[in-house]
PDB file of C-alpha atoms in Angstrom:
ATOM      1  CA  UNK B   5     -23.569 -13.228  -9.866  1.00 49.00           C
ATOM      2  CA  UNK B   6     -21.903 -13.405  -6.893  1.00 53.00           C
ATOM      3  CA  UNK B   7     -18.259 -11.046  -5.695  1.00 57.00           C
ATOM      4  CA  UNK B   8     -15.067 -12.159  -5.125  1.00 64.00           C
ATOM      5  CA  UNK B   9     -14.420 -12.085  -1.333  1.00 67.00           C
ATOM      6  CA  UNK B  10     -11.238 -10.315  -0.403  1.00 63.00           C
ATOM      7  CA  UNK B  11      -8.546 -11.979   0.972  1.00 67.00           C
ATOM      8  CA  UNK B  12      -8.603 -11.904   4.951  1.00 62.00           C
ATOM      9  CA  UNK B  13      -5.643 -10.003   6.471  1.00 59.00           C
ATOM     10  CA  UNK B  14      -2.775 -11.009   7.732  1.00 76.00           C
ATOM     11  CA  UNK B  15      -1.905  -7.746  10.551  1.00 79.00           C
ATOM     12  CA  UNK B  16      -3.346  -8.495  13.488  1.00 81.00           C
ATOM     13  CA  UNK B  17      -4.227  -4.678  13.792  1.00 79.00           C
ATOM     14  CA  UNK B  18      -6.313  -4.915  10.287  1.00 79.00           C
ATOM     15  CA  UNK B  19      -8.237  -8.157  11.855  1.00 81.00           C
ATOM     16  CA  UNK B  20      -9.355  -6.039  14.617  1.00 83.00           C
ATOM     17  CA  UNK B  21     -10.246  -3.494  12.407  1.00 79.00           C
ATOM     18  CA  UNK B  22     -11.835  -5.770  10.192  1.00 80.00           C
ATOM     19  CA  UNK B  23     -13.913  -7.454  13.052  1.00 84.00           C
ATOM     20  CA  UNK B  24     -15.021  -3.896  14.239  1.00 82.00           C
ATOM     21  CA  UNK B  25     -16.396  -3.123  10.389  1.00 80.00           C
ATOM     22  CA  UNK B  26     -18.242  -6.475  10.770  1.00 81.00           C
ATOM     23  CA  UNK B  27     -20.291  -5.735  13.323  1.00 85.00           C
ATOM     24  CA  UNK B  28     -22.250  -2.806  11.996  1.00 86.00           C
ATOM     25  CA  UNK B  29     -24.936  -3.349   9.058  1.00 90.00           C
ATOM     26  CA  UNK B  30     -24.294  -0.200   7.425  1.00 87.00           C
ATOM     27  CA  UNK B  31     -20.732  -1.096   6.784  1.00 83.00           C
ATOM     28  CA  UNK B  32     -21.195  -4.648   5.760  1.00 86.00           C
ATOM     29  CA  UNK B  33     -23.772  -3.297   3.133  1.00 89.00           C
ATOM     30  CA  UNK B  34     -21.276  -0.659   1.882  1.00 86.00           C
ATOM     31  CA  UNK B  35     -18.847  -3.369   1.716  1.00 85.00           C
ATOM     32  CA  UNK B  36     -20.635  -5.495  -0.587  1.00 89.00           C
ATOM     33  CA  UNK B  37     -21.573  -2.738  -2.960  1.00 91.00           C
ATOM     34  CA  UNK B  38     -18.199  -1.653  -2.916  1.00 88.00           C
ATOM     35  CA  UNK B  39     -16.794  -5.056  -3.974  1.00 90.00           C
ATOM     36  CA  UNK B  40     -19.409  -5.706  -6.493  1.00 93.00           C
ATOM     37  CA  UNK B  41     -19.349  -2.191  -8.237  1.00 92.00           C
ATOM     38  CA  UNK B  42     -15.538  -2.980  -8.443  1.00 90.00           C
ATOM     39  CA  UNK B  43     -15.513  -6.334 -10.686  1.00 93.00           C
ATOM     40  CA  UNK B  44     -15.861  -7.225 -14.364  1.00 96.00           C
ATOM     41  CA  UNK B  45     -19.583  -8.301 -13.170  1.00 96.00           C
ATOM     42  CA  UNK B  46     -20.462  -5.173 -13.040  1.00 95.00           C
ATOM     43  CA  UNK B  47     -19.033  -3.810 -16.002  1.00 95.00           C
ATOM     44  CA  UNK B  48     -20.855  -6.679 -17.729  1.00 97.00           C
ATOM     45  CA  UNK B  49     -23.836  -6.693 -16.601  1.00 96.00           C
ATOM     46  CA  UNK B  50     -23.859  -3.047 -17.710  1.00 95.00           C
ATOM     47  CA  UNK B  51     -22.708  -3.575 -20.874  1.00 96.00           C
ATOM     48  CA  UNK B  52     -25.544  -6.224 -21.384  1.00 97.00           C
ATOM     49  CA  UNK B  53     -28.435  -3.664 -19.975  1.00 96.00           C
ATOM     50  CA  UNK B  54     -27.734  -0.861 -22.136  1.00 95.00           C
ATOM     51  CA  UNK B  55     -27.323  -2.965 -25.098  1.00 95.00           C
ATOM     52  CA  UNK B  56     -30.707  -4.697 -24.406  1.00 95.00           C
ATOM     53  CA  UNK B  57     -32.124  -0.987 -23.316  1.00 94.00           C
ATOM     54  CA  UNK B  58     -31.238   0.151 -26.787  1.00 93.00           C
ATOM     55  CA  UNK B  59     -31.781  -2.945 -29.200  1.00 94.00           C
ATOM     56  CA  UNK B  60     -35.242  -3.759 -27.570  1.00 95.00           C
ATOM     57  CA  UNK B  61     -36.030   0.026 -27.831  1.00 94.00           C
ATOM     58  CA  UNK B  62     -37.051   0.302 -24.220  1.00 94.00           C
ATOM     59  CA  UNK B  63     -37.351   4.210 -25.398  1.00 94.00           C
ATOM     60  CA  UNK B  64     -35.846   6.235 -28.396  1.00 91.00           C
ATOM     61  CA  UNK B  65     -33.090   8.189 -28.736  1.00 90.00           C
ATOM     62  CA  UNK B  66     -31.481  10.556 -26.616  1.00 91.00           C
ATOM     63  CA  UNK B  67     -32.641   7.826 -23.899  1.00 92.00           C
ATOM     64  CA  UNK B  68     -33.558  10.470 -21.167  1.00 94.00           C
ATOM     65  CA  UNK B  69     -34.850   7.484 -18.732  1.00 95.00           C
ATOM     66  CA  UNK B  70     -31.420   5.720 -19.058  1.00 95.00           C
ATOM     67  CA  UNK B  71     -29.651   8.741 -18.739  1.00 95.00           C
ATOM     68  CA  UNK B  72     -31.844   9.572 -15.567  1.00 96.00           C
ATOM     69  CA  UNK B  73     -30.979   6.219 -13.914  1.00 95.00           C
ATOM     70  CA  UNK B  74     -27.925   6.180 -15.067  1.00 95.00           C
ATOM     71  CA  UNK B  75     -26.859   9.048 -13.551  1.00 96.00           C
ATOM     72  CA  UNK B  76     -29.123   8.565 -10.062  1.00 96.00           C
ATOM     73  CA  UNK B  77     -26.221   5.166 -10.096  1.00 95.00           C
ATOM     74  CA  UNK B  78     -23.618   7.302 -10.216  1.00 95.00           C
ATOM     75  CA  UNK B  79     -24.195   9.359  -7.461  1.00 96.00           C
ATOM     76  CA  UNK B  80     -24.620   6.374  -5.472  1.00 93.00           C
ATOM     77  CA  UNK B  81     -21.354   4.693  -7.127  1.00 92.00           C
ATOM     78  CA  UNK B  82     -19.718   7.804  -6.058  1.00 93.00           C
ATOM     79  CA  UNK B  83     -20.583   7.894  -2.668  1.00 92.00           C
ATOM     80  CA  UNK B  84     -19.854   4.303  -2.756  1.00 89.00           C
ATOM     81  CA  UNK B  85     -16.013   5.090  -4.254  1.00 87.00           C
ATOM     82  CA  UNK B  86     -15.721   7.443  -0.829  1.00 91.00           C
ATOM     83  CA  UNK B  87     -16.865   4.911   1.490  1.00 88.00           C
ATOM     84  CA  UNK B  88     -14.660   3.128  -0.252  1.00 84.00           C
ATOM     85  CA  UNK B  89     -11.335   5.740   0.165  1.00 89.00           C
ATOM     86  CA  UNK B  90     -12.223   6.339   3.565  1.00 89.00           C
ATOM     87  CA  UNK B  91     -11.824   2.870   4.601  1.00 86.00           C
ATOM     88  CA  UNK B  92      -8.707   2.252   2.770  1.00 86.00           C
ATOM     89  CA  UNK B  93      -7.646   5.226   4.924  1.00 90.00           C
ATOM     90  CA  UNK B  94      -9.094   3.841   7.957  1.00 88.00           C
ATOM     91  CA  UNK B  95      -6.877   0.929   7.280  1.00 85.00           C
ATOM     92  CA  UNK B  96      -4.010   2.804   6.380  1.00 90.00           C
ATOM     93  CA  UNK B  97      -4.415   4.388   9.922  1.00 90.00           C
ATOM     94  CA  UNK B  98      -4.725   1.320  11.676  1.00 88.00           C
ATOM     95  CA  UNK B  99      -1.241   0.151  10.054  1.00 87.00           C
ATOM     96  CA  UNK B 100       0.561   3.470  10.740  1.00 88.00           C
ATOM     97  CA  UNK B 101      -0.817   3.479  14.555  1.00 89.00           C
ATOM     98  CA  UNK B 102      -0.184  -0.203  14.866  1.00 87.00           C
ATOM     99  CA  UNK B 103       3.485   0.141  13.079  1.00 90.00           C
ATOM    100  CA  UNK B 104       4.104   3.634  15.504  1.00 92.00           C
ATOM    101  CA  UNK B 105       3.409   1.321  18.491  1.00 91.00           C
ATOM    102  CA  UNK B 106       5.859  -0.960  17.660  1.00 91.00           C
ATOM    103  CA  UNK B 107       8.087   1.435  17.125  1.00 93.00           C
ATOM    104  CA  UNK B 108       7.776   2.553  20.423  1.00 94.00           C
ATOM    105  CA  UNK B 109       7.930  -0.644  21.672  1.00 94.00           C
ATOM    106  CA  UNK B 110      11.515  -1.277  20.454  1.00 95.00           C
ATOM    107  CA  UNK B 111      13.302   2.059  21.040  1.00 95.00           C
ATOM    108  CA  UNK B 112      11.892   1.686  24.524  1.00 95.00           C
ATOM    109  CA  UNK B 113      14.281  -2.157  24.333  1.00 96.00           C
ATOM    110  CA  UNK B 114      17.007  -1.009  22.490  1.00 96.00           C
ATOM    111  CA  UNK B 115      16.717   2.289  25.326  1.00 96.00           C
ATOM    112  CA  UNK B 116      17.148  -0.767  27.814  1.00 96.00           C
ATOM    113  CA  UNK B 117      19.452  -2.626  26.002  1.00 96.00           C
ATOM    114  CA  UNK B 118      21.797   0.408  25.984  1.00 96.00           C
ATOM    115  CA  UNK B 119      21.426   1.120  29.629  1.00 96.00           C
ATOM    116  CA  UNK B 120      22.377  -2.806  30.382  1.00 96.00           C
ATOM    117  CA  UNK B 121      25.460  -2.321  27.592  1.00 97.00           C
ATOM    118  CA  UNK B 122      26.604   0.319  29.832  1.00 96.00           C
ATOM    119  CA  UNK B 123      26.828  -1.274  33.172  1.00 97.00           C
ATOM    120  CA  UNK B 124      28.611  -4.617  31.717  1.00 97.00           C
ATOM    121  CA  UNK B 125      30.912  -2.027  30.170  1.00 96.00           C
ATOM    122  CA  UNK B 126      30.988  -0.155  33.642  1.00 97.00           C
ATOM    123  CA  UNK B 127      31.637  -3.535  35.668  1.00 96.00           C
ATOM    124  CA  UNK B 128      34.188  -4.493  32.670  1.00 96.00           C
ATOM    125  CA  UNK B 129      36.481  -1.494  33.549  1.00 96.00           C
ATOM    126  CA  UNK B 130      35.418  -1.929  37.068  1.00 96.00           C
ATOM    127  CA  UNK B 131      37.116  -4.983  37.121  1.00 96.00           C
ATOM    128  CA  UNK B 132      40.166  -4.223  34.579  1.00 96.00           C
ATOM    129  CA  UNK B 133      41.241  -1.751  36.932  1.00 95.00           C
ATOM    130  CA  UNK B 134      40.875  -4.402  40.070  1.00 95.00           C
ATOM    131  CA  UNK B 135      43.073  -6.658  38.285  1.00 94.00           C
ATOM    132  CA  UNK B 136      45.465  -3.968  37.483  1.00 93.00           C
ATOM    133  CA  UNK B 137      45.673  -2.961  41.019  1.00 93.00           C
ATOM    134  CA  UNK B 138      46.166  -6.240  41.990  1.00 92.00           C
ATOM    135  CA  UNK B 139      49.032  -7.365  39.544  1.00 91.00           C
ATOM    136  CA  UNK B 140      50.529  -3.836  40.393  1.00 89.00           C
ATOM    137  CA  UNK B 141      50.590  -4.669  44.311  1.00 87.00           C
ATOM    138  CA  UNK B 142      52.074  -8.148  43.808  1.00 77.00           C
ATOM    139  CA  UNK B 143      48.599  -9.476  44.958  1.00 65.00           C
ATOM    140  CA  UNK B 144      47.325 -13.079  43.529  1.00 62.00           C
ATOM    141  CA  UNK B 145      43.843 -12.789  41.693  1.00 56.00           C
ATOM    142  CA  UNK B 146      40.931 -13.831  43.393  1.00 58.00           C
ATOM    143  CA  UNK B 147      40.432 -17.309  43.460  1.00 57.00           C
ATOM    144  CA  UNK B 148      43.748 -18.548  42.691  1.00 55.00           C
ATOM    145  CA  UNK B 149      44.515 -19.498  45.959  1.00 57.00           C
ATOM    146  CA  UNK B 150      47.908 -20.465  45.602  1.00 53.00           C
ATOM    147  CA  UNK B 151      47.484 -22.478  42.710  1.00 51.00           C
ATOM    148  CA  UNK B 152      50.468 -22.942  40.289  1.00 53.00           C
ATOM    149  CA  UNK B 153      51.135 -24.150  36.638  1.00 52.00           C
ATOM    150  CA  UNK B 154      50.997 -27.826  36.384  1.00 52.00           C
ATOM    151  CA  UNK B 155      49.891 -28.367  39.640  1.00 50.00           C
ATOM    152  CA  UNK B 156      46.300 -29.887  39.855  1.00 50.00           C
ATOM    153  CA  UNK B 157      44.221 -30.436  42.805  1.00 50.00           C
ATOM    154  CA  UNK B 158      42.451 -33.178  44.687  1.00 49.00           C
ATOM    155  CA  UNK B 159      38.476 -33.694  45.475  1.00 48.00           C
ATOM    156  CA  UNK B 160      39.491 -32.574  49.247  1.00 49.00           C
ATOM    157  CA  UNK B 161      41.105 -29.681  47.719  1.00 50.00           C
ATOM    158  CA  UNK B 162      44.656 -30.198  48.317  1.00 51.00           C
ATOM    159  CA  UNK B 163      47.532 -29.270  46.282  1.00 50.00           C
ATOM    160  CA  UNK B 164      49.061 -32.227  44.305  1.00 50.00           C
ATOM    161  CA  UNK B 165      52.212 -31.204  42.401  1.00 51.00           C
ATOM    162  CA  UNK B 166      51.953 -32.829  38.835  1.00 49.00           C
ATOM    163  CA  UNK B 167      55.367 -34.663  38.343  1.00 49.00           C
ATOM    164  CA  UNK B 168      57.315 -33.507  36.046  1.00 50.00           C
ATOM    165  CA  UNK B 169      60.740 -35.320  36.369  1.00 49.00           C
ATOM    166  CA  UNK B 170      58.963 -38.734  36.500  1.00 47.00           C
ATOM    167  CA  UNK B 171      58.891 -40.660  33.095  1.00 48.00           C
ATOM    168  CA  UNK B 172      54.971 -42.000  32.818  1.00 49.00           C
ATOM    169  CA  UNK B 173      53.968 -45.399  35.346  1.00 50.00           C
ATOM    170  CA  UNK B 174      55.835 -44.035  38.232  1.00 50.00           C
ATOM    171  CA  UNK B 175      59.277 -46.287  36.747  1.00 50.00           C
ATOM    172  CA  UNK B 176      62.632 -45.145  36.878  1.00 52.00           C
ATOM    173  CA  UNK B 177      64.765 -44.847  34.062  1.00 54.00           C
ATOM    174  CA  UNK B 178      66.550 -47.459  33.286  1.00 55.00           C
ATOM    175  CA  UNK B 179      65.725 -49.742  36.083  1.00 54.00           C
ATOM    176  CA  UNK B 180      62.243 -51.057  35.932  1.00 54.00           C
ATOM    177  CA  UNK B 181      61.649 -50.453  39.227  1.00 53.00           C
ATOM    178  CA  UNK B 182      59.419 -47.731  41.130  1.00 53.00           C
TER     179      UNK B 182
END
């Protein structure tokens, strides 16, 4: 009869954990036991030894040798169970150390993200107030350089007045000529 493997994890922090368990004989052991003592295996093959103890009369009644072995299992069962509850709470720890890292990890970015919001808003008023100054004083905005509406300008970077009283094609109205 062979135990149902556990599914692997998924955390990285429980693989590491996992991979540390691994590597020590005593734990692997304990691990088994654990898993096996935990199925409906177990429970059966118990329910099929103390039926057989009893209908092939292994010993009479009050069964002192069953109850002797019996109970020598569940000391071991028991010490098994806390194995057991202390490495669900090893894993629990893992988690909780693992999840408090990351924690850290993104208050420490949203700490930086803050301090970045701060100096756009800092260079945003910076440069409200620049432009207010300048439209105050009469002063063109930088990098206007003279430029007005519907004018456009040419690859050398001269200005080339867009006409405005000339109908499309360069023609005069009317005429046909140019």
């Amino acid at each position: 009869m062979s135990a149902r493997s556990l599914p692997i994890p998924i955390n990285p922090a429980l693989l590491k954990h996992a991979e540390e368990r691994r590597k020590s004989l005593e734990n692997r052991i304990a691990d088994q036991v654990t898993r096996f003592a935990g199925s409906m295996q177990f429970v059966y093959l118990h329910v099929v030894w103390f039926a057989s103890w009893i209908i092939f009369r292994v010993e009479h009644y009050p069964y002192g040798l069953l109850t002797m072995i019996v109970s020598l299992e569940a000391i071991f069962l028991s010490t098994f169970v806390m194995i057991s509850q202390n490495r669900a709470d090893e894993k629990r720890q893992v988690l909780a150390d693992h999840q408090w890292q990351t924690v850290e990890e993104e208050d420490q970015q949203n700490q930086e993200l803050l301090e970045l919001s701060n100096q756009i808003l800092e260079l945003t008023k910076a440069i409200h107030q620049m432009a207010a100054a300048q439209s105050a004083s009469g002063a063109r905005p930088a990098g206007s350089e003279g430029a007005q509406p519907g004018s456009h300008r040419r690859a050398a970077g001269k200005r080339v007045d867009s006409p405005t009283t000339e109908p499309s094609g360069g023609l005069e109205p009317g005429t046909g000529r140019p």
